[in-house]
Coordinates of C-alpha atoms in Angstrom, one line a residue:
X1 CA -154.9 -71.1 -24.6
X2 CA -156.2 -68.6 -22.0
X3 CA -156.0 -69.3 -18.3
X4 CA -159.0 -70.5 -16.4
X5 CA -160.8 -67.5 -14.7
X6 CA -163.3 -67.0 -11.9
X7 CA -166.3 -66.9 -14.3
X8 CA -165.9 -70.5 -15.6
X9 CA -168.9 -72.8 -15.2
X10 CA -171.3 -69.9 -14.7
X11 CA -173.9 -70.2 -17.5
X12 CA -174.6 -67.1 -19.6
X13 CA -176.4 -68.5 -22.6
X14 CA -178.1 -71.8 -23.0
X15 CA -179.8 -73.0 -26.2
X16 CA -182.3 -75.9 -25.8
X17 CA -183.6 -77.8 -28.8
X18 CA -183.4 -74.9 -31.1
X19 CA -185.1 -75.7 -34.4
X20 CA -185.6 -73.6 -37.5
X21 CA -186.7 -74.7 -41.0
X22 CA -187.0 -73.1 -44.4
X23 CA -189.0 -74.5 -47.3
X24 CA -187.3 -77.8 -48.1
X25 CA -184.5 -77.4 -45.6
X26 CA -184.2 -78.1 -41.8
X27 CA -181.5 -75.5 -41.0
X28 CA -181.3 -76.2 -37.3
X29 CA -182.5 -79.5 -35.8
X30 CA -182.8 -79.6 -32.0
X31 CA -179.6 -77.7 -31.4
X32 CA -178.3 -77.5 -27.8
X33 CA -175.4 -75.2 -26.8
X34 CA -174.2 -73.8 -23.4
X35 CA -171.9 -70.8 -23.2
X36 CA -170.3 -69.9 -19.9
X37 CA -169.3 -66.5 -18.6
X38 CA -165.8 -65.5 -19.5
X39 CA -165.5 -68.2 -22.1
X40 CA -164.4 -68.2 -25.8
X41 CA -166.5 -70.8 -27.4
X42 CA -166.1 -71.9 -31.1
X43 CA -169.0 -72.6 -33.4
X44 CA -167.9 -74.8 -36.2
X45 CA -169.4 -76.4 -39.3
X46 CA -169.4 -76.6 -43.0
X47 CA -171.2 -74.2 -45.2
X48 CA -174.9 -74.9 -44.8
X49 CA -174.3 -76.6 -41.4
X50 CA -176.6 -74.1 -39.7
X51 CA -174.2 -71.7 -38.0
X52 CA -175.6 -68.5 -39.5
X53 CA -179.2 -69.5 -38.8
X54 CA -178.3 -70.3 -35.2
X55 CA -176.4 -67.0 -34.6
X56 CA -179.3 -65.0 -36.2
X57 CA -181.7 -66.5 -33.7
X58 CA -179.4 -65.6 -30.8
X59 CA -179.1 -62.1 -32.2
X60 CA -182.9 -61.7 -32.8
X61 CA -182.7 -61.6 -36.6
X62 CA -184.7 -64.8 -37.0
X63 CA -187.3 -66.5 -34.8
X64 CA -187.0 -70.2 -33.9
X65 CA -189.8 -72.6 -34.9
X66 CA -189.3 -74.2 -31.5
X67 CA -186.8 -74.3 -28.7
X68 CA -185.7 -72.2 -25.8
X69 CA -183.1 -69.5 -25.2
X70 CA -182.0 -69.1 -21.6
X71 CA -180.1 -65.9 -20.8
X72 CA -178.5 -65.9 -17.4
X73 CA -180.7 -69.0 -16.6
X74 CA -183.9 -67.2 -17.5
X75 CA -185.9 -68.0 -20.6
X76 CA -186.0 -65.0 -23.0
X77 CA -187.8 -64.2 -26.3
X78 CA -185.3 -62.3 -28.4
X79 CA -187.6 -60.8 -31.0
X80 CA -185.2 -58.3 -32.6
X81 CA -181.5 -57.2 -32.6
X82 CA -182.6 -54.3 -30.4
X83 CA -183.8 -56.7 -27.8
X84 CA -180.5 -58.7 -28.1
X85 CA -178.5 -55.5 -27.6
X86 CA -180.6 -54.6 -24.6
X87 CA -179.8 -57.9 -23.0
X88 CA -176.1 -57.4 -23.7
X89 CA -175.6 -59.4 -26.9
X90 CA -173.4 -57.7 -29.6
X91 CA -172.2 -59.1 -33.0
X92 CA -169.4 -58.2 -35.3
X93 CA -170.4 -59.4 -38.8
X94 CA -168.0 -60.8 -41.4
X95 CA -169.0 -58.1 -43.9
X96 CA -168.7 -54.6 -42.3
X97 CA -171.7 -52.3 -42.4
X98 CA -169.8 -49.0 -42.7
X99 CA -170.2 -45.8 -44.8
X100 CA -166.9 -45.0 -46.5
X101 CA -167.7 -41.3 -46.8
X102 CA -168.4 -40.8 -43.1
X103 CA -166.0 -40.5 -40.2
X104 CA -165.3 -43.1 -37.6
X105 CA -167.4 -41.1 -35.1
X106 CA -170.3 -40.8 -37.5
X107 CA -170.3 -44.5 -38.3
X108 CA -170.3 -45.4 -34.6
X109 CA -173.1 -43.0 -33.8
X110 CA -175.3 -44.7 -36.5
X111 CA -174.9 -48.1 -34.7
X112 CA -175.9 -46.9 -31.2
X113 CA -179.1 -46.2 -29.4
X114 CA -179.8 -42.5 -28.6
X115 CA -179.2 -43.0 -24.9
X116 CA -175.8 -44.6 -25.6
X117 CA -174.4 -41.6 -27.5
X118 CA -173.9 -38.8 -24.8
X119 CA -171.9 -35.6 -25.1
X120 CA -168.4 -37.1 -24.9
X121 CA -168.7 -40.1 -27.3
X122 CA -165.5 -39.1 -29.1
X123 CA -163.6 -39.2 -25.9
X124 CA -165.1 -42.6 -25.0
X125 CA -164.1 -43.9 -28.4
X126 CA -160.5 -42.9 -27.9
X127 CA -160.5 -44.2 -24.3
X128 CA -161.9 -47.7 -25.1
X129 CA -159.8 -48.0 -28.3
X130 CA -156.6 -47.4 -26.4
X131 CA -157.6 -49.6 -23.4
X132 CA -158.1 -52.6 -25.6
X133 CA -155.2 -52.0 -28.1
X134 CA -157.5 -51.0 -31.0
X135 CA -156.4 -47.4 -31.7
X136 CA -158.9 -45.2 -33.6
X137 CA -159.1 -41.6 -34.5
X138 CA -162.8 -40.4 -34.4
X139 CA -162.3 -37.8 -37.1
X140 CA -160.8 -40.1 -39.7
X141 CA -162.9 -40.9 -42.7
X142 CA -163.5 -44.6 -43.2
X143 CA -162.3 -44.6 -46.9
X144 CA -158.8 -43.7 -45.6
X145 CA -158.6 -46.6 -43.2
X146 CA -157.2 -50.1 -43.7
X147 CA -159.5 -53.1 -43.5
X148 CA -158.0 -53.9 -40.1
X149 CA -158.8 -50.4 -38.8
X150 CA -162.3 -50.7 -40.2
X151 CA -162.8 -53.9 -38.2
X152 CA -161.8 -52.0 -35.1
X153 CA -164.8 -49.6 -35.7
X154 CA -167.2 -52.6 -35.6
X155 CA -165.6 -53.9 -32.4
X156 CA -165.5 -50.6 -30.6
X157 CA -169.1 -49.9 -31.6
X158 CA -170.0 -53.2 -29.9
X159 CA -167.9 -52.5 -26.8
X160 CA -169.5 -49.1 -26.3
X161 CA -172.8 -51.1 -25.7
X162 CA -171.1 -52.9 -22.7
X163 CA -172.1 -56.3 -24.0
X164 CA -171.9 -59.6 -21.9
X165 CA -171.7 -61.7 -25.1
X166 CA -169.8 -60.8 -28.3
X167 CA -170.4 -62.9 -31.4
X168 CA -167.7 -62.8 -34.0
X169 CA -168.1 -64.1 -37.6
X170 CA -164.8 -64.9 -39.4
X171 CA -163.1 -61.9 -37.8
X172 CA -159.5 -62.6 -39.1
X173 CA -160.2 -63.2 -42.8
X174 CA -158.9 -59.7 -43.7
X175 CA -156.0 -59.3 -41.2
X176 CA -152.2 -59.6 -41.3
X177 CA -150.6 -62.1 -38.8
X178 CA -149.6 -59.2 -36.6
X179 CA -153.2 -57.8 -36.6
X180 CA -154.6 -61.3 -35.8
X181 CA -152.3 -61.6 -32.8
X182 CA -153.3 -58.2 -31.6
X183 CA -157.0 -59.1 -32.0
X184 CA -156.5 -62.3 -30.0
X185 CA -154.8 -60.4 -27.2
X186 CA -157.9 -58.1 -27.1
X187 CA -160.3 -61.0 -27.1
X188 CA -158.4 -62.8 -24.3
X189 CA -158.4 -59.6 -22.2
X190 CA -162.2 -59.2 -22.7
X191 CA -162.7 -62.8 -21.8
X192 CA -160.6 -62.4 -18.6
X193 CA -162.8 -59.4 -17.6
X194 CA -165.9 -61.6 -17.8
X195 CA -167.2 -61.2 -21.4
X196 CA -168.2 -64.3 -23.3
X197 CA -167.3 -64.7 -26.9
X198 CA -168.9 -67.0 -29.5
X199 CA -166.3 -67.3 -32.2
X200 CA -167.1 -68.5 -35.8
X201 CA -164.1 -69.3 -38.0
X202 CA -163.0 -71.8 -40.7
X203 CA -159.4 -71.4 -39.6
X204 CA -159.0 -74.4 -37.3
X205 CA -155.5 -73.4 -36.1
X206 CA -157.0 -70.2 -34.8
X207 CA -159.7 -72.2 -32.9
X208 CA -156.9 -74.2 -31.4
X209 CA -155.0 -71.1 -30.3
X210 CA -157.9 -69.1 -28.9
X211 CA -160.9 -71.2 -27.9
X212 CA -161.6 -73.5 -24.9
X213 CA -164.7 -75.3 -26.1
X214 CA -166.3 -76.0 -29.5
X215 CA -169.8 -76.9 -30.6
X216 CA -169.7 -78.6 -34.1
X217 CA -172.7 -78.6 -36.4
X218 CA -173.3 -80.8 -39.4
X219 CA -176.5 -80.7 -41.5
X220 CA -178.2 -78.6 -38.9
X221 CA -177.5 -80.9 -35.9
X222 CA -174.9 -80.9 -33.2
X223 CA -172.5 -83.7 -33.9
X224 CA -169.9 -82.9 -31.2
X225 CA -169.2 -80.7 -28.2
X226 CA -165.5 -80.9 -27.4
X227 CA -162.7 -79.5 -25.3
X228 CA -160.5 -77.8 -28.0
X229 CA -157.3 -78.7 -26.3
X230 CA -158.1 -82.4 -26.7
X231 CA -158.4 -82.1 -30.5
X232 CA -156.2 -81.5 -33.5
X233 CA -157.1 -79.3 -36.4
X234 CA -157.5 -82.4 -38.5
X235 CA -159.8 -84.1 -35.9
X236 CA -161.9 -81.0 -35.7
X237 CA -162.2 -80.9 -39.5
X238 CA -163.1 -84.6 -39.6
X239 CA -165.9 -84.0 -37.1
X240 CA -167.2 -81.1 -39.3
X241 CA -167.3 -83.1 -42.6
X242 CA -167.8 -86.6 -41.3
X243 CA -164.8 -88.1 -42.8
X244 CA -161.0 -88.2 -42.5
X245 CA -159.4 -84.9 -43.6
X246 CA -156.3 -85.0 -45.8
X247 CA -153.9 -82.2 -46.5
X248 CA -153.0 -81.1 -50.0
X249 CA -149.9 -82.9 -51.3
X250 CA -147.3 -80.4 -52.4
X251 CA -145.6 -82.3 -55.3
X252 CA -144.2 -79.4 -57.2
X253 CA -141.9 -77.6 -54.7
X254 CA -139.4 -76.7 -57.4
X255 CA -141.2 -76.3 -60.7
X256 CA -139.1 -76.5 -63.9
X257 CA -141.8 -75.9 -66.5
X258 CA -141.9 -73.3 -69.2
X259 CA -142.4 -69.7 -68.4
X260 CA -146.1 -69.2 -69.1
X261 CA -147.1 -65.9 -67.5
X262 CA -145.0 -62.8 -67.2
X263 CA -145.8 -59.3 -65.9
X264 CA -143.1 -56.8 -66.6
X265 CA -143.0 -53.2 -65.1
X266 CA -146.8 -53.0 -65.1
X267 CA -148.3 -49.6 -64.1
X268 CA -152.0 -48.8 -63.7
X269 CA -153.3 -45.3 -62.6
X270 CA -156.4 -45.5 -60.4
X271 CA -159.5 -43.9 -61.9
X272 CA -160.9 -42.6 -58.6
X273 CA -159.9 -41.9 -55.0
X274 CA -161.3 -45.2 -53.8
X275 CA -159.3 -47.3 -56.2
X276 CA -155.6 -48.3 -55.8
X277 CA -152.9 -47.6 -58.4
X278 CA -150.5 -50.4 -59.4
X279 CA -146.8 -49.5 -59.5
X280 CA -144.1 -51.3 -61.4
X281 CA -145.6 -54.8 -60.8
X282 CA -143.3 -57.6 -61.9
X283 CA -143.9 -61.4 -61.6
X284 CA -143.2 -64.6 -63.4
X285 CA -145.1 -67.9 -63.1
X286 CA -143.9 -71.2 -64.7
X287 CA -145.8 -74.3 -65.6
X288 CA -146.3 -76.5 -62.6
X289 CA -146.0 -73.6 -60.2
X290 CA -148.5 -71.9 -57.9
X291 CA -147.5 -68.3 -57.0
X292 CA -149.4 -66.9 -54.1
X293 CA -150.1 -63.2 -53.5
X294 CA -150.9 -62.2 -50.0
X295 CA -152.2 -58.9 -48.8
X296 CA -154.8 -57.1 -46.6
X297 CA -158.0 -56.3 -48.6
X298 CA -158.0 -52.9 -50.3
X299 CA -154.3 -52.9 -51.3
X300 CA -154.8 -53.3 -55.0
X301 CA -155.9 -56.9 -55.3
X302 CA -159.1 -56.1 -57.3
X303 CA -157.2 -53.8 -59.6
X304 CA -154.5 -56.4 -60.1
X305 CA -157.0 -59.1 -61.0
X306 CA -158.8 -56.8 -63.5
X307 CA -155.5 -55.8 -65.2
X308 CA -154.3 -59.4 -65.4
X309 CA -157.5 -61.0 -66.7
X310 CA -158.2 -58.3 -69.3
X311 CA -161.1 -56.5 -67.7
X312 CA -158.8 -53.5 -67.5
X313 CA -156.6 -52.9 -70.5
X314 CA -153.3 -51.2 -70.3
X315 CA -150.1 -50.5 -72.2
X316 CA -147.5 -51.4 -73.4
X317 CA -148.7 -54.7 -74.9
X318 CA -145.5 -56.5 -73.6
X319 CA -146.3 -55.6 -70.0
X320 CA -148.3 -58.8 -69.7
X321 CA -147.4 -62.0 -71.6
X322 CA -149.3 -65.3 -71.8
X323 CA -147.2 -68.1 -73.3
X324 CA -144.8 -65.6 -74.8
X325 CA -147.4 -63.4 -76.4
X326 CA -148.0 -59.8 -75.3
X327 CA -151.6 -59.1 -74.3
X328 CA -151.8 -56.1 -72.0
X329 CA -154.1 -54.3 -74.5
X330 CA -156.3 -57.3 -75.1
X331 CA -159.7 -58.0 -73.5
X332 CA -160.8 -61.1 -71.5
X333 CA -162.0 -63.2 -74.5
X334 CA -158.8 -62.6 -76.4
X335 CA -156.7 -63.5 -73.4
X336 CA -158.7 -66.7 -72.9
X337 CA -157.9 -67.7 -76.5
X338 CA -154.2 -67.5 -75.5
X339 CA -154.8 -70.0 -72.7
X340 CA -155.9 -67.9 -69.7
X341 CA -158.8 -68.6 -67.3
X342 CA -159.8 -66.4 -64.4
X343 CA -161.9 -66.8 -61.2
X344 CA -163.0 -63.5 -59.5
X345 CA -163.6 -63.2 -55.8
X346 CA -167.2 -62.0 -56.2
X347 CA -169.3 -65.0 -57.0
X348 CA -172.7 -63.5 -57.9
X349 CA -172.7 -60.8 -60.5
X350 CA -169.0 -61.3 -61.5
X351 CA -168.2 -65.0 -61.5
X352 CA -171.8 -66.0 -62.3
X353 CA -175.1 -64.3 -63.3
X354 CA -177.6 -65.2 -60.5
X355 CA -180.7 -65.3 -62.8
X356 CA -179.1 -67.6 -65.4
X357 CA -179.0 -71.4 -65.1
X358 CA -175.8 -73.3 -64.4
X359 CA -175.9 -74.5 -68.0
X360 CA -176.1 -70.9 -69.2
X361 CA -173.4 -69.8 -66.8
X362 CA -171.2 -72.5 -68.3
X363 CA -171.5 -70.9 -71.7
X364 CA -170.2 -67.5 -70.4
X365 CA -166.6 -68.5 -70.2
X366 CA -166.3 -72.0 -71.7
X367 CA -168.0 -71.4 -75.1
X368 CA -164.8 -71.0 -77.0
X369 CA -162.3 -73.3 -75.2
X370 CA -164.7 -76.2 -75.1
X371 CA -166.3 -75.6 -78.4
X372 CA -169.8 -75.0 -77.2
X373 CA -170.7 -72.5 -80.0
X374 CA -170.2 -73.2 -83.7
X375 CA -171.1 -70.8 -86.4
X376 CA -173.2 -68.8 -84.0
X377 CA -175.2 -71.8 -82.8
X378 CA -175.1 -73.1 -79.2
X379 CA -174.5 -76.8 -78.7
X380 CA -176.7 -77.2 -75.6
X381 CA -176.1 -80.9 -75.3
X382 CA -172.3 -80.5 -75.2
X383 CA -172.7 -77.5 -72.8
X384 CA -174.9 -79.6 -70.5
X385 CA -172.5 -82.5 -70.5
X386 CA -169.6 -80.2 -69.6
X387 CA -171.7 -78.6 -66.8
X388 CA -172.8 -81.9 -65.4
X389 CA -169.2 -83.1 -65.4
X390 CA -168.2 -80.0 -63.3
X391 CA -171.1 -80.8 -60.9
X392 CA -169.9 -84.4 -60.5
X393 CA -166.1 -83.6 -60.3
X394 CA -166.6 -80.8 -57.7
X395 CA -169.5 -82.3 -55.7
X396 CA -171.8 -79.2 -56.4
X397 CA -175.0 -79.7 -54.5
X398 CA -177.8 -78.3 -56.5
X399 CA -181.1 -79.2 -58.3
X400 CA -179.4 -80.1 -61.6
X401 CA -177.8 -78.2 -64.4
X402 CA -181.0 -76.1 -65.0
X403 CA -180.9 -74.7 -61.4
X404 CA -180.4 -70.9 -61.3
X405 CA -176.9 -69.8 -60.0
X406 CA -178.6 -67.6 -57.4
X407 CA -180.3 -70.6 -55.9
X408 CA -177.1 -72.3 -54.8
X409 CA -175.4 -71.7 -51.4
X410 CA -172.2 -69.6 -51.6
X411 CA -169.9 -72.5 -51.1
X412 CA -171.6 -74.7 -53.8
X413 CA -171.6 -71.8 -56.3
X414 CA -167.9 -71.2 -55.6
X415 CA -167.2 -74.9 -56.3
X416 CA -169.1 -74.7 -59.6
X417 CA -167.3 -71.6 -60.7
X418 CA -163.9 -73.0 -59.8
X419 CA -164.7 -76.3 -61.5
X420 CA -166.0 -74.6 -64.6
X421 CA -162.6 -72.9 -65.1
X422 CA -160.3 -75.7 -64.0
X423 CA -162.1 -78.3 -66.2
X424 CA -161.3 -76.1 -69.3
X425 CA -157.6 -77.1 -68.7
X426 CA -156.1 -73.6 -69.1
X427 CA -152.4 -73.2 -69.3
X428 CA -152.6 -70.1 -67.1
X429 CA -155.1 -69.7 -64.2
X430 CA -155.6 -66.5 -62.1
X431 CA -157.9 -67.0 -59.1
X432 CA -158.9 -64.6 -56.4
X433 CA -160.0 -65.8 -53.0
X434 CA -160.6 -69.4 -54.2
X435 CA -162.1 -70.7 -50.9
X436 CA -163.7 -67.5 -49.5
X437 CA -166.7 -68.5 -47.3
X438 CA -166.2 -72.2 -48.2
X439 CA -166.2 -74.9 -45.5
X440 CA -163.2 -77.0 -44.7
X441 CA -164.0 -80.0 -46.8
X442 CA -164.9 -78.0 -49.9
X443 CA -161.8 -75.8 -49.4
X444 CA -159.5 -78.8 -49.4
X445 CA -161.2 -80.1 -52.5
X446 CA -160.6 -76.8 -54.3
X447 CA -157.0 -76.6 -53.2
X448 CA -156.3 -80.1 -54.3
X449 CA -157.9 -79.3 -57.7
X450 CA -155.6 -76.3 -58.1
X451 CA -152.6 -78.4 -57.1
X452 CA -153.6 -81.1 -59.6
X453 CA -153.9 -78.5 -62.4
X454 CA -150.5 -77.1 -61.6
X455 CA -149.0 -80.6 -61.6
X456 CA -150.4 -81.1 -65.1
X457 CA -148.3 -78.1 -66.3
X458 CA -150.4 -75.0 -65.8
X459 CA -149.1 -71.8 -64.2
X460 CA -151.4 -70.6 -61.4
X461 CA -151.6 -67.3 -59.7
X462 CA -153.6 -67.2 -56.4
X463 CA -154.6 -63.9 -54.8
X464 CA -155.9 -64.6 -51.3
X465 CA -156.3 -63.0 -47.8
X466 CA -156.0 -66.5 -46.3
X467 CA -152.4 -66.9 -45.3
X468 CA -152.8 -70.5 -44.2
X469 CA -154.2 -71.3 -47.6
X470 CA -151.4 -69.6 -49.5
X471 CA -148.7 -71.3 -47.3
X472 CA -150.4 -74.7 -47.9
X473 CA -150.6 -74.5 -51.7
X474 CA -148.1 -72.0 -53.0
X475 CA -144.6 -72.7 -54.2
X476 CA -143.6 -69.1 -54.0
X477 CA -145.2 -66.2 -52.1
X478 CA -145.3 -62.4 -52.7
X479 CA -147.4 -59.7 -51.0
X480 CA -149.1 -56.6 -52.3
X481 CA -149.3 -53.4 -50.3
X482 CA -150.7 -50.0 -51.6
X483 CA -150.4 -51.3 -55.2
X484 CA -146.8 -52.4 -54.8
X485 CA -145.9 -56.1 -55.2
X486 CA -143.0 -57.5 -53.2
X487 CA -140.4 -59.9 -54.6
X488 CA -141.6 -63.5 -54.4
X489 CA -140.0 -65.7 -51.7
X490 CA -139.9 -69.5 -51.6
X491 CA -142.8 -70.4 -49.4
X492 CA -141.0 -73.1 -47.5
X493 CA -138.2 -70.6 -46.5
X494 CA -140.3 -67.6 -45.3
X495 CA -141.7 -67.1 -41.8
X496 CA -145.1 -65.7 -40.8
X497 CA -143.4 -62.7 -39.3
X498 CA -141.6 -62.0 -42.6
X499 CA -144.9 -62.4 -44.6
X500 CA -146.4 -59.9 -42.2
X501 CA -143.6 -57.5 -43.0
X502 CA -144.1 -58.0 -46.7
X503 CA -147.8 -57.3 -46.4
X504 CA -146.9 -54.1 -44.5
X505 CA -144.8 -52.8 -47.4
X506 CA -141.3 -54.1 -46.7
X507 CA -140.0 -54.9 -50.2
X508 CA -138.0 -58.1 -49.3
X509 CA -136.8 -60.0 -46.3
X510 CA -133.3 -59.0 -47.2
X511 CA -134.2 -55.3 -47.2
X512 CA -135.6 -55.6 -43.7
X513 CA -132.5 -57.2 -42.3
X514 CA -130.3 -54.4 -43.6
X515 CA -132.3 -51.7 -41.7

């Protein structure tokens, strides 16, 4: 927790009775929030709680139906992001808005007003990046940078605008532990210099480590405003979801089941310069076990998922084995017939077709295992029963089985996709980013469902950028860096520092101790 500074108790931003509705939905209902100068303030809530709507009104993307925004104790109408930036409000979005083919300098220029550019912008980029421990080279192309370095571009672009308030949306979801700590040091320094930070994150341990105060939303309303130091991660989660919050029970710390999934000396040559080649990947997963794969985004996770689930075929056949049968040259449907199920990280367009109903999306992957198609004819009644069971089991909030996938919130669609695969009872499940963008309550439900499936005898491989998640549910843990997979370590015996080293390319913990 940062030390109290001279700016405390001086109001910078005050929201009074902020209300915003959409057709059939009251997104923000009389929301009040006060943010002081030099304060790091957390904004918490489940998916659909109203965080994004509130932040968009502060940043001028949306207009409130009613309510007041007081900026430095004077009422302001923030009609656009340009007005927000003029006042001194900047925002780092969760999904970066960068052009891969342009340089760092060119991307920063695109995000600045003409009067902010000047003749020596490249020198100012270097100066500010070094001052705040976020080193950048203006001439580097974005496609050559790590995800952590790309995030620095967004932050430096904001700092060049001399903001008084910096809004950050899930800023650590793509960072290693070392990068997270470096970012926290930067944020604490900015706070000490007088900048205010509104910090949105699902990682409650981060909130405990970084923030002083928290405003918690539920169903569009403020349900609590708390001093973070007086709360635990569990008590914060309970306030967010309105009920007691229980951790996943790790009942299979030492799995002894059959060897169900084997990858042996797997190679994959990237097809373009933006893809990542896989090199001599080896792993084994037994029934009853969850193997986690950590890594910073862009290090081969997408390619690994595609090769393992059959979207990318390779040779030799024996390089991938499901329940003892070689399948590296088989496609997704053939691998599913061997017992495999797969959940991609991209929900819309990959995990589900947005224009199809939930019932129709059920058919996409479950038609064979559940017997939804016979002699070329679809059994819609059976398909609907299966889909409705998924909706009930995973508390998917929607307008019924005939609702289009694209009409669901991201968190609810994720629950439906995860439930659709788990309820098929596969013997091998590969899942990428299982709780990406999902609130704390839904995330715990998904993790418990994964654990339950493993306890039933399935072998599960989880690829995730959320280290807390992997440590919570994995029996063993490996990391991927530049297409190379480290040796798996027993999760209970590995430290966060060692995981960070693995994510940075150190092959094993033992290798590092010998250096």
